[in-house]
PDB file of C-alpha atoms in Angstrom:
ATOM      1  CA  MET A 139     -26.420  19.908  35.212  1.00 44.00           C
ATOM      2  CA  SER A 140     -28.946  22.299  36.656  1.00 49.00           C
ATOM      3  CA  ASN A 141     -26.383  24.058  38.856  1.00 61.00           C
ATOM      4  CA  PHE A 142     -24.232  24.849  35.836  1.00 64.00           C
ATOM      5  CA  PHE A 143     -26.995  26.874  34.182  1.00 64.00           C
ATOM      6  CA  SER A 144     -27.701  28.873  37.317  1.00 61.00           C
ATOM      7  CA  GLN A 145     -23.985  29.665  37.847  1.00 60.00           C
ATOM      8  CA  ALA A 146     -22.982  30.426  34.260  1.00 59.00           C
ATOM      9  CA  SER A 147     -22.862  34.216  34.273  1.00 65.00           C
ATOM     10  CA  SER A 148     -21.191  34.026  30.848  1.00 69.00           C
ATOM     11  CA  LEU A 149     -24.531  33.050  29.305  1.00 78.00           C
ATOM     12  CA  ARG A 150     -26.373  35.866  27.546  1.00 76.00           C
ATOM     13  CA  ARG A 151     -29.640  34.039  27.998  1.00 77.00           C
ATOM     14  CA  VAL A 152     -30.182  31.272  30.547  1.00 78.00           C
ATOM     15  CA  PRO A 153     -32.010  28.383  28.892  1.00 79.00           C
ATOM     16  CA  LYS A 154     -35.154  27.293  30.695  1.00 78.00           C
ATOM     17  CA  GLN A 155     -36.536  24.527  28.500  1.00 86.00           C
ATOM     18  CA  ALA A 156     -34.854  21.149  28.129  1.00 87.00           C
ATOM     19  CA  ARG A 157     -34.409  21.701  24.385  1.00 89.00           C
ATOM     20  CA  SER A 158     -32.565  24.995  24.943  1.00 85.00           C
ATOM     21  CA  LYS A 159     -30.392  23.454  27.655  1.00 87.00           C
ATOM     22  CA  GLN A 160     -29.503  20.653  25.267  1.00 90.00           C
ATOM     23  CA  ARG A 161     -28.634  23.219  22.580  1.00 91.00           C
ATOM     24  CA  VAL A 162     -26.254  24.991  24.991  1.00 91.00           C
ATOM     25  CA  ASN A 163     -24.654  21.672  25.945  1.00 92.00           C
ATOM     26  CA  ASP A 164     -24.294  20.759  22.253  1.00 94.00           C
ATOM     27  CA  LEU A 165     -22.663  24.134  21.563  1.00 95.00           C
ATOM     28  CA  LEU A 166     -20.256  23.653  24.459  1.00 95.00           C
ATOM     29  CA  ASP A 167     -19.391  20.137  23.289  1.00 96.00           C
ATOM     30  CA  ALA A 168     -18.739  21.509  19.805  1.00 97.00           C
ATOM     31  CA  ALA A 169     -16.574  24.280  21.266  1.00 97.00           C
ATOM     32  CA  ALA A 170     -14.526  21.766  23.237  1.00 96.00           C
ATOM     33  CA  GLU A 171     -13.910  19.713  20.103  1.00 97.00           C
ATOM     34  CA  VAL A 172     -12.818  22.796  18.146  1.00 97.00           C
ATOM     35  CA  PHE A 173     -10.574  23.984  20.998  1.00 96.00           C
ATOM     36  CA  LEU A 174      -8.908  20.564  21.008  1.00 94.00           C
ATOM     37  CA  GLU A 175      -8.588  20.404  17.241  1.00 95.00           C
ATOM     38  CA  VAL A 176      -7.196  23.862  16.451  1.00 95.00           C
ATOM     39  CA  GLY A 177      -6.450  25.374  19.865  1.00 92.00           C
ATOM     40  CA  TYR A 178      -8.292  28.124  21.696  1.00 94.00           C
ATOM     41  CA  SER A 179      -6.524  31.011  19.979  1.00 93.00           C
ATOM     42  CA  GLU A 180      -7.274  29.700  16.469  1.00 95.00           C
ATOM     43  CA  ALA A 181     -10.876  28.706  17.215  1.00 96.00           C
ATOM     44  CA  THR A 182     -13.674  30.936  15.965  1.00 97.00           C
ATOM     45  CA  THR A 183     -17.361  31.095  16.778  1.00 97.00           C
ATOM     46  CA  HIS A 184     -18.071  30.255  13.131  1.00 97.00           C
ATOM     47  CA  MET A 185     -16.009  27.061  13.432  1.00 97.00           C
ATOM     48  CA  ILE A 186     -17.847  26.158  16.631  1.00 97.00           C
ATOM     49  CA  ALA A 187     -21.278  26.794  15.103  1.00 96.00           C
ATOM     50  CA  GLU A 188     -20.351  24.722  12.057  1.00 97.00           C
ATOM     51  CA  ASN A 189     -19.164  21.875  14.295  1.00 97.00           C
ATOM     52  CA  ALA A 190     -22.472  22.065  16.187  1.00 96.00           C
ATOM     53  CA  ASN A 191     -24.425  22.032  12.907  1.00 95.00           C
ATOM     54  CA  THR A 192     -26.123  25.302  13.749  1.00 93.00           C
ATOM     55  CA  ALA A 193     -26.112  28.886  12.610  1.00 93.00           C
ATOM     56  CA  VAL A 194     -23.666  31.245  14.277  1.00 95.00           C
ATOM     57  CA  GLY A 195     -26.662  33.404  15.271  1.00 93.00           C
ATOM     58  CA  SER A 196     -27.928  30.517  17.368  1.00 91.00           C
ATOM     59  CA  LEU A 197     -24.596  30.484  19.198  1.00 94.00           C
ATOM     60  CA  TYR A 198     -24.819  34.240  19.810  1.00 94.00           C
ATOM     61  CA  GLN A 199     -28.252  33.838  21.406  1.00 92.00           C
ATOM     62  CA  PHE A 200     -26.476  32.241  24.347  1.00 92.00           C
ATOM     63  CA  PHE A 201     -22.848  33.416  24.182  1.00 94.00           C
ATOM     64  CA  ALA A 202     -21.235  36.772  23.442  1.00 93.00           C
ATOM     65  CA  ASP A 203     -18.001  35.235  22.138  1.00 94.00           C
ATOM     66  CA  LYS A 204     -15.700  32.235  22.389  1.00 94.00           C
ATOM     67  CA  GLN A 205     -14.331  33.437  25.741  1.00 92.00           C
ATOM     68  CA  ALA A 206     -17.848  33.297  27.197  1.00 91.00           C
ATOM     69  CA  MET A 207     -18.147  29.792  25.787  1.00 94.00           C
ATOM     70  CA  PHE A 208     -14.883  28.769  27.381  1.00 93.00           C
ATOM     71  CA  GLN A 209     -15.980  30.182  30.747  1.00 91.00           C
ATOM     72  CA  ALA A 210     -19.248  28.228  30.542  1.00 91.00           C
ATOM     73  CA  LEU A 211     -17.288  25.140  29.515  1.00 92.00           C
ATOM     74  CA  GLU A 212     -15.056  25.636  32.543  1.00 92.00           C
ATOM     75  CA  LEU A 213     -18.033  25.881  34.915  1.00 90.00           C
ATOM     76  CA  ARG A 214     -19.602  22.773  33.428  1.00 91.00           C
ATOM     77  CA  HIS A 215     -16.262  20.984  33.796  1.00 91.00           C
ATOM     78  CA  ILE A 216     -16.069  21.963  37.479  1.00 90.00           C
ATOM     79  CA  GLU A 217     -19.588  20.658  38.069  1.00 91.00           C
ATOM     80  CA  ARG A 218     -18.746  17.392  36.337  1.00 92.00           C
ATOM     81  CA  GLY A 219     -15.584  17.154  38.442  1.00 93.00           C
ATOM     82  CA  GLN A 220     -17.632  17.583  41.605  1.00 93.00           C
ATOM     83  CA  ASN A 221     -19.969  14.824  40.404  1.00 93.00           C
ATOM     84  CA  LEU A 222     -16.943  12.604  39.757  1.00 94.00           C
ATOM     85  CA  ARG A 223     -15.667  13.285  43.280  1.00 92.00           C
ATOM     86  CA  THR A 224     -19.062  12.329  44.722  1.00 93.00           C
ATOM     87  CA  LYS A 225     -19.077   9.067  42.744  1.00 90.00           C
ATOM     88  CA  ILE A 226     -15.562   8.206  43.893  1.00 89.00           C
ATOM     89  CA  LEU A 227     -16.421   8.944  47.519  1.00 89.00           C
ATOM     90  CA  ALA A 228     -19.470   6.692  47.173  1.00 89.00           C
ATOM     91  CA  LEU A 229     -17.186   3.898  46.001  1.00 87.00           C
ATOM     92  CA  GLY A 230     -15.406   4.108  49.333  1.00 80.00           C
ATOM     93  CA  LYS A 231     -18.653   3.211  51.084  1.00 84.00           C
ATOM     94  CA  ALA A 232     -19.410   0.270  48.792  1.00 83.00           C
ATOM     95  CA  ARG A 233     -17.285  -2.252  50.706  1.00 85.00           C
ATOM     96  CA  LEU A 234     -15.164  -3.093  47.691  1.00 88.00           C
ATOM     97  CA  SER A 235     -11.802  -4.759  47.817  1.00 91.00           C
ATOM     98  CA  LEU A 236      -8.904  -2.380  47.264  1.00 91.00           C
ATOM     99  CA  GLU A 237      -8.403  -3.764  43.764  1.00 93.00           C
ATOM    100  CA  GLU A 238     -12.098  -3.311  42.867  1.00 93.00           C
ATOM    101  CA  PHE A 239     -12.088   0.197  44.328  1.00 91.00           C
ATOM    102  CA  ILE A 240      -9.027   1.217  42.311  1.00 93.00           C
ATOM    103  CA  ASP A 241     -10.409  -0.362  39.121  1.00 94.00           C
ATOM    104  CA  GLN A 242     -13.737   1.452  39.444  1.00 92.00           C
ATOM    105  CA  MET A 243     -12.087   4.740  40.422  1.00 92.00           C
ATOM    106  CA  VAL A 244      -9.785   4.583  37.406  1.00 95.00           C
ATOM    107  CA  ASP A 245     -12.721   3.691  35.132  1.00 95.00           C
ATOM    108  CA  ARG A 246     -14.649   6.761  36.294  1.00 94.00           C
ATOM    109  CA  CYS A 247     -11.617   9.022  35.835  1.00 94.00           C
ATOM    110  CA  VAL A 248     -11.043   7.642  32.337  1.00 95.00           C
ATOM    111  CA  GLU A 249     -14.713   8.306  31.464  1.00 94.00           C
ATOM    112  CA  PHE A 250     -14.312  11.855  32.761  1.00 94.00           C
ATOM    113  CA  PHE A 251     -11.253  12.579  30.628  1.00 93.00           C
ATOM    114  CA  GLU A 252     -12.710  10.895  27.548  1.00 93.00           C
ATOM    115  CA  LEU A 253     -15.040  13.895  27.343  1.00 92.00           C
ATOM    116  CA  PRO A 254     -13.612  16.478  24.916  1.00 93.00           C
ATOM    117  CA  ALA A 255     -14.585  19.250  27.345  1.00 91.00           C
ATOM    118  CA  SER A 256     -12.491  17.760  30.139  1.00 92.00           C
ATOM    119  CA  ARG A 257      -9.505  17.397  27.845  1.00 92.00           C
ATOM    120  CA  ALA A 258      -9.934  20.924  26.451  1.00 92.00           C
ATOM    121  CA  ILE A 259      -9.964  22.445  29.945  1.00 91.00           C
ATOM    122  CA  PHE A 260      -7.007  20.288  31.001  1.00 88.00           C
ATOM    123  CA  VAL A 261      -4.946  21.358  27.967  1.00 89.00           C
ATOM    124  CA  GLN A 262      -5.697  25.042  28.545  1.00 88.00           C
ATOM    125  CA  TYR A 263      -4.764  24.696  32.211  1.00 86.00           C
ATOM    126  CA  PHE A 264      -1.217  23.929  31.109  1.00 84.00           C
ATOM    127  CA  THR A 265      -0.945  25.941  27.891  1.00 84.00           C
ATOM    128  CA  ASN A 266      -2.973  29.063  28.663  1.00 83.00           C
ATOM    129  CA  PRO A 267      -3.761  29.137  32.405  1.00 83.00           C
ATOM    130  CA  SER A 268      -4.774  32.811  32.364  1.00 82.00           C
ATOM    131  CA  LEU A 269      -7.829  31.781  30.338  1.00 84.00           C
ATOM    132  CA  LEU A 270      -9.276  29.896  33.306  1.00 81.00           C
ATOM    133  CA  GLN A 271     -11.478  32.014  35.541  1.00 77.00           C
ATOM    134  CA  HIS A 272     -12.644  29.526  38.156  1.00 72.00           C
TER     135      HIS A 272
END
């Protein structure tokens, strides 16, 4: 996910070390879960920090507010979607039967939407599309 970190202008501080990148990813995963559980409008940074088992100050090191978190979540989702597209295109070159191709394509799409972040972005696309920036 190296491209995500270089593109995420919503980050206050761009993590350089693997541990900091993992912290940002953990915060975004926690945000996605909270957005799914209570909705974007009801979610708070305190709820997100609690879900990530971290102090809210740790969250604010990287993000100004929940909108910045959502924007970063959106960028990460787009990058993951591009990776999914690449994997599906690679399946087309694997000389699979049509049935095998469809099975593997569906499996990869299911994996993609099993991620809370993917579902959170998808829900907001239909319930609050003005929130999406990209």
